Coordinates of C-alpha atoms in Angstrom, one line a residue:
M1 CA -51.2 28.2 -62.0
A2 CA -51.4 26.2 -58.7
H3 CA -48.0 25.2 -58.1
G4 CA -46.9 26.9 -55.1
P5 CA -47.8 24.2 -52.7
H6 CA -45.7 21.7 -54.8
H7 CA -42.5 23.9 -54.3
G8 CA -43.6 24.5 -50.7
D9 CA -43.5 20.8 -50.1
R10 CA -40.1 20.1 -51.6
R11 CA -38.6 23.0 -49.3
R12 CA -40.1 21.4 -46.3
R13 CA -38.7 17.9 -47.1
R14 CA -35.4 19.3 -47.8
S15 CA -35.4 21.1 -44.3
H16 CA -36.0 17.8 -42.8
R17 CA -33.1 15.9 -44.3
P18 CA -30.4 14.9 -41.4
R19 CA -27.2 16.9 -41.5
A20 CA -23.8 15.0 -41.3
T21 CA -22.2 15.2 -37.9
G22 CA -18.7 15.4 -37.2
P23 CA -16.2 15.6 -34.3
A24 CA -16.3 19.0 -32.3
R25 CA -13.8 21.4 -33.3
G26 CA -10.8 20.6 -31.7
A27 CA -11.7 17.1 -30.7
S28 CA -8.9 15.7 -32.9
S29 CA -6.4 17.7 -31.3
R30 CA -7.3 17.0 -28.1
R31 CA -7.0 13.1 -28.9
R32 CA -3.3 13.9 -29.9
T33 CA -2.4 15.6 -26.7
P34 CA 0.3 13.2 -25.2
I35 CA -0.7 11.6 -22.0
L36 CA 2.9 12.0 -21.0
G37 CA 2.3 15.7 -20.6
G38 CA 3.7 17.1 -17.4
G39 CA 5.1 14.0 -16.0
H40 CA 5.5 10.5 -15.9
R41 CA 2.9 8.4 -14.0
L42 CA 3.3 4.8 -12.3
A43 CA 0.6 2.6 -13.6
G44 CA -0.9 1.6 -10.3
W45 CA -2.8 4.8 -10.0
R46 CA -4.3 4.7 -13.3
R47 CA -5.3 1.3 -13.0
V48 CA -6.9 1.4 -9.6
A49 CA -8.7 4.8 -10.3
R50 CA -10.4 3.1 -13.6
S51 CA -11.4 -0.2 -11.9
S52 CA -11.9 0.6 -8.1
R53 CA -15.0 2.6 -6.3
S54 CA -13.2 3.4 -3.5
P55 CA -13.7 6.9 -2.3
L56 CA -9.8 7.3 -2.1
V57 CA -9.1 6.8 -5.8
T58 CA -12.3 8.0 -7.6
A59 CA -13.1 11.8 -8.4
P60 CA -12.2 13.9 -5.4
R61 CA -14.8 14.8 -2.6
N62 CA -14.9 17.2 -0.1
Y63 CA -14.8 15.7 3.3
L64 CA -15.2 17.3 6.6
V65 CA -12.1 17.0 8.6
P66 CA -12.6 16.8 12.2
T67 CA -11.5 19.5 14.7
V68 CA -9.8 19.0 17.9
I69 CA -10.2 21.1 20.8
E70 CA -7.3 21.5 23.2
Q71 CA -7.3 22.8 27.0
T72 CA -4.5 25.7 27.4
S73 CA -3.7 27.8 30.0
R74 CA -5.1 30.6 27.9
G75 CA -8.5 28.9 27.3
E76 CA -9.2 26.4 24.3
R77 CA -7.6 26.0 21.2
A78 CA -8.9 24.4 18.1
F79 CA -6.8 22.3 15.8
D80 CA -8.0 20.6 12.6
L81 CA -7.2 16.9 13.1
F82 CA -4.1 16.6 10.6
S83 CA -2.3 19.9 12.0
R84 CA -2.8 18.3 15.6
L85 CA -1.1 15.2 14.4
L86 CA 1.5 17.1 12.8
K87 CA 2.5 18.7 15.9
E88 CA 3.2 15.0 17.2
H89 CA 5.4 14.9 14.2
I90 CA 3.0 12.6 12.3
V91 CA 2.5 13.1 8.6
F92 CA -0.2 11.5 6.3
L93 CA 0.0 10.5 3.0
G94 CA -3.5 9.0 2.3
T95 CA -3.9 10.2 -1.4
P96 CA -2.7 9.8 -4.8
I97 CA 0.7 11.5 -5.3
D98 CA 1.0 14.3 -7.5
D99 CA 3.0 17.6 -7.5
T100 CA 0.5 19.2 -4.9
I101 CA 0.7 16.4 -2.6
A102 CA 4.2 16.1 -3.0
N103 CA 4.8 20.1 -2.2
L104 CA 2.6 19.8 0.8
T105 CA 4.3 16.4 2.0
C106 CA 7.8 17.9 1.7
A107 CA 6.9 21.3 3.5
Q108 CA 5.7 19.2 6.4
L109 CA 8.9 17.3 6.5
L110 CA 11.2 20.4 6.4
H111 CA 8.7 22.2 8.9
L112 CA 9.3 19.3 11.5
E113 CA 13.1 19.3 10.8
S114 CA 13.2 23.0 11.5
E115 CA 11.3 22.5 14.8
N116 CA 13.1 19.7 16.2
P117 CA 16.0 17.8 14.1
D118 CA 16.5 15.2 16.6
K119 CA 13.2 14.0 16.7
D120 CA 11.9 11.1 14.6
I121 CA 9.1 11.6 12.1
S122 CA 6.2 9.2 11.4
L123 CA 5.0 9.0 8.0
Y124 CA 1.7 7.0 7.4
I125 CA 1.0 5.9 4.1
N126 CA -2.2 4.4 2.6
S127 CA -1.9 5.6 -1.3
P128 CA -2.1 4.1 -4.7
G129 CA 0.8 5.9 -6.2
G130 CA 1.2 8.4 -8.7
D131 CA 3.4 10.7 -10.6
I132 CA 7.0 9.3 -10.7
N133 CA 8.5 13.1 -10.4
A134 CA 6.4 13.5 -7.3
L135 CA 7.6 10.6 -5.8
F136 CA 11.1 11.4 -6.2
A137 CA 10.7 14.9 -4.8
I138 CA 9.2 13.5 -1.4
Y139 CA 11.8 10.7 -1.5
D140 CA 14.9 13.3 -2.1
T141 CA 13.4 15.2 0.9
L142 CA 13.1 12.1 3.1
Q143 CA 16.9 11.3 2.6
Y144 CA 18.0 15.2 2.9
I145 CA 16.4 16.1 6.3
R146 CA 18.0 15.0 9.6
P147 CA 15.4 13.4 11.5
D148 CA 14.9 9.6 10.9
V149 CA 11.5 9.0 9.4
T150 CA 9.6 6.2 10.5
T151 CA 7.3 5.0 7.4
I152 CA 3.9 2.8 8.6
C153 CA 1.6 1.2 5.9
F154 CA -1.9 0.9 6.6
G155 CA -4.2 0.0 3.8
Q156 CA -1.7 -0.1 0.8
A157 CA 1.3 1.2 -0.4
A158 CA 1.2 0.9 -4.2
S159 CA 3.5 1.9 -7.0
A160 CA 5.2 5.1 -6.0
A161 CA 3.9 4.8 -2.4
A162 CA 5.9 1.5 -2.3
V163 CA 8.9 3.2 -2.9
L164 CA 8.6 5.7 -0.2
L165 CA 7.7 2.8 2.4
A166 CA 10.9 1.2 1.6
A167 CA 12.8 4.6 2.0
G168 CA 12.3 5.0 5.6
A169 CA 15.1 4.9 8.2
P170 CA 16.6 1.4 8.4
G171 CA 15.0 -0.5 11.1
K172 CA 12.1 2.0 11.2
R173 CA 9.8 0.6 7.9
L174 CA 6.7 -0.8 9.4
A175 CA 3.2 -2.1 8.0
L176 CA 0.1 -3.3 9.6
P177 CA -0.8 -6.9 9.2
H178 CA -3.4 -6.6 6.2
S179 CA -1.7 -4.0 4.1
R180 CA -0.8 -4.5 0.5
I181 CA 2.3 -3.5 -1.3
L182 CA 2.5 -3.4 -4.9
I183 CA 5.6 -2.5 -7.1
H184 CA 6.0 -2.3 -10.7
Q185 CA 7.8 -0.5 -13.6
P186 CA 6.7 3.1 -14.8
Y187 CA 4.0 3.6 -17.1
A188 CA 4.0 6.3 -19.9
G189 CA 1.4 6.5 -22.4
A190 CA 3.3 8.7 -24.9
H191 CA 1.4 10.0 -28.2
G192 CA 2.5 12.1 -30.8
Q193 CA 5.0 12.4 -33.7
V194 CA 7.6 9.6 -33.9
S195 CA 10.3 11.9 -32.6
D196 CA 8.1 12.8 -29.6
I197 CA 7.7 9.3 -28.7
E198 CA 11.3 8.4 -29.1
I199 CA 12.3 11.3 -26.6
A200 CA 9.7 10.2 -24.2
S201 CA 10.8 6.6 -24.2
R202 CA 14.3 7.6 -23.3
E203 CA 13.1 9.8 -20.7
I204 CA 10.9 6.8 -19.2
Q205 CA 13.7 4.4 -19.6
R206 CA 16.1 6.6 -17.4
L207 CA 13.5 7.1 -14.5
K208 CA 12.8 3.2 -14.9
V209 CA 16.6 2.6 -14.2
Q210 CA 16.6 5.4 -11.3
L211 CA 13.4 3.4 -9.6
E212 CA 14.9 0.2 -9.8
E213 CA 18.2 1.0 -8.1
V214 CA 16.3 3.0 -5.3
L215 CA 14.3 -0.2 -4.9
A216 CA 17.4 -2.3 -5.0
R217 CA 19.3 -0.1 -2.6
H218 CA 16.7 0.1 0.2
T219 CA 15.4 -3.6 -0.5
G220 CA 18.9 -5.3 -0.5
Q221 CA 17.7 -7.1 -3.6
S222 CA 19.6 -7.5 -6.3
L223 CA 19.2 -5.1 -9.5
E224 CA 18.3 -8.2 -11.6
R225 CA 15.6 -9.4 -9.2
I226 CA 14.2 -5.8 -8.9
Q227 CA 13.8 -5.6 -13.0
A228 CA 12.2 -9.2 -13.1
D229 CA 9.6 -8.5 -10.6
T230 CA 8.8 -5.0 -11.6
D231 CA 8.2 -6.0 -15.2
R232 CA 4.7 -6.5 -14.3
D233 CA 2.6 -5.9 -11.2
Y234 CA 4.1 -7.5 -8.1
V235 CA 1.7 -7.6 -5.2
M236 CA 2.9 -8.7 -1.8
T237 CA 1.2 -8.9 1.7
A238 CA 2.8 -7.4 4.6
A239 CA 4.5 -10.7 5.6
E240 CA 5.9 -10.9 2.0
A241 CA 7.2 -7.2 1.9
L242 CA 9.1 -8.1 5.1
E243 CA 10.8 -10.9 3.8
Y244 CA 11.6 -8.9 0.3
G245 CA 13.1 -6.1 2.2
I246 CA 10.7 -3.4 1.8
I247 CA 10.0 -3.1 5.5
D248 CA 11.4 -4.2 8.7
E249 CA 8.3 -5.3 10.8
V250 CA 4.7 -6.3 10.7
I251 CA 3.0 -4.5 13.6
E252 CA -0.3 -5.2 15.2
S253 CA -0.4 -3.2 18.3
R254 CA 2.0 -0.6 20.0
G255 CA 2.7 0.6 23.7
L256 CA 4.1 3.6 25.4
T257 CA 7.6 4.1 26.3
A258 CA 9.5 7.3 27.7
D259 CA 11.7 9.6 25.8
G260 CA 14.8 10.8 27.2
D261 CA 12.9 13.8 28.6
G262 CA 10.3 11.6 30.2
S263 CA 7.7 12.5 27.9
P264 CA 5.8 9.3 26.6
R265 CA 6.4 8.1 23.1
I266 CA 4.6 5.4 20.9
S267 CA 6.6 2.5 20.1
A268 CA 5.7 -0.4 17.8
V269 CA 5.1 -3.8 19.1
P270 CA 5.5 -6.5 16.5

């Protein structure tokens, strides 16, 4: 009886039925992972990172760091550019602020203090902000070390970076004319069980109060105004940041004056 082909056709038809697909194993658990995770982030970096095409705030890239060649009595000596600037007590903060950047920045500040505790340090800031715990690590170090720290904003000082700009030594907080300064409240995208969200909410509220108190202390604004202004993104030009009390001067150029030992020193010219 010729029934083989009939059964074969049925088997072939079954084999071509589409199979139902579902989420990959572990996908649901990944979605439930709390965003809060290892720390609370200020919202500025998240929003800029999602909307901007600037290399500064998109995926990390490898850039060639220029090398500076110096002539010494022993011949030539090569420095990478940032090490050469560090030798002149200049620290750069030009990336989003996370634990790694905070550790590097604090290490440079402590090193410069050990080299010469009486010489000012210049902290140049062009950052979209970042992690609030990393922010407080740098902030506390700025207040802890003996040298005065001059903070200079070029480009932008947003979110956590704006707090560091305001935390410079009194009278030594500067910004270039086209700088952008932004302040706002912390952001915490907490997920998980209700108890987890309640714990995260209490912690972010505590950090929010700390942040507001720091800004009020360094700007001279009332705590009530800081709370009102940081409820949403509050963007300022350099001139507006000067009026607000985040900086002390808007600078356009600089000249050379002499230190007490006769060596040249760069000074800002408003």
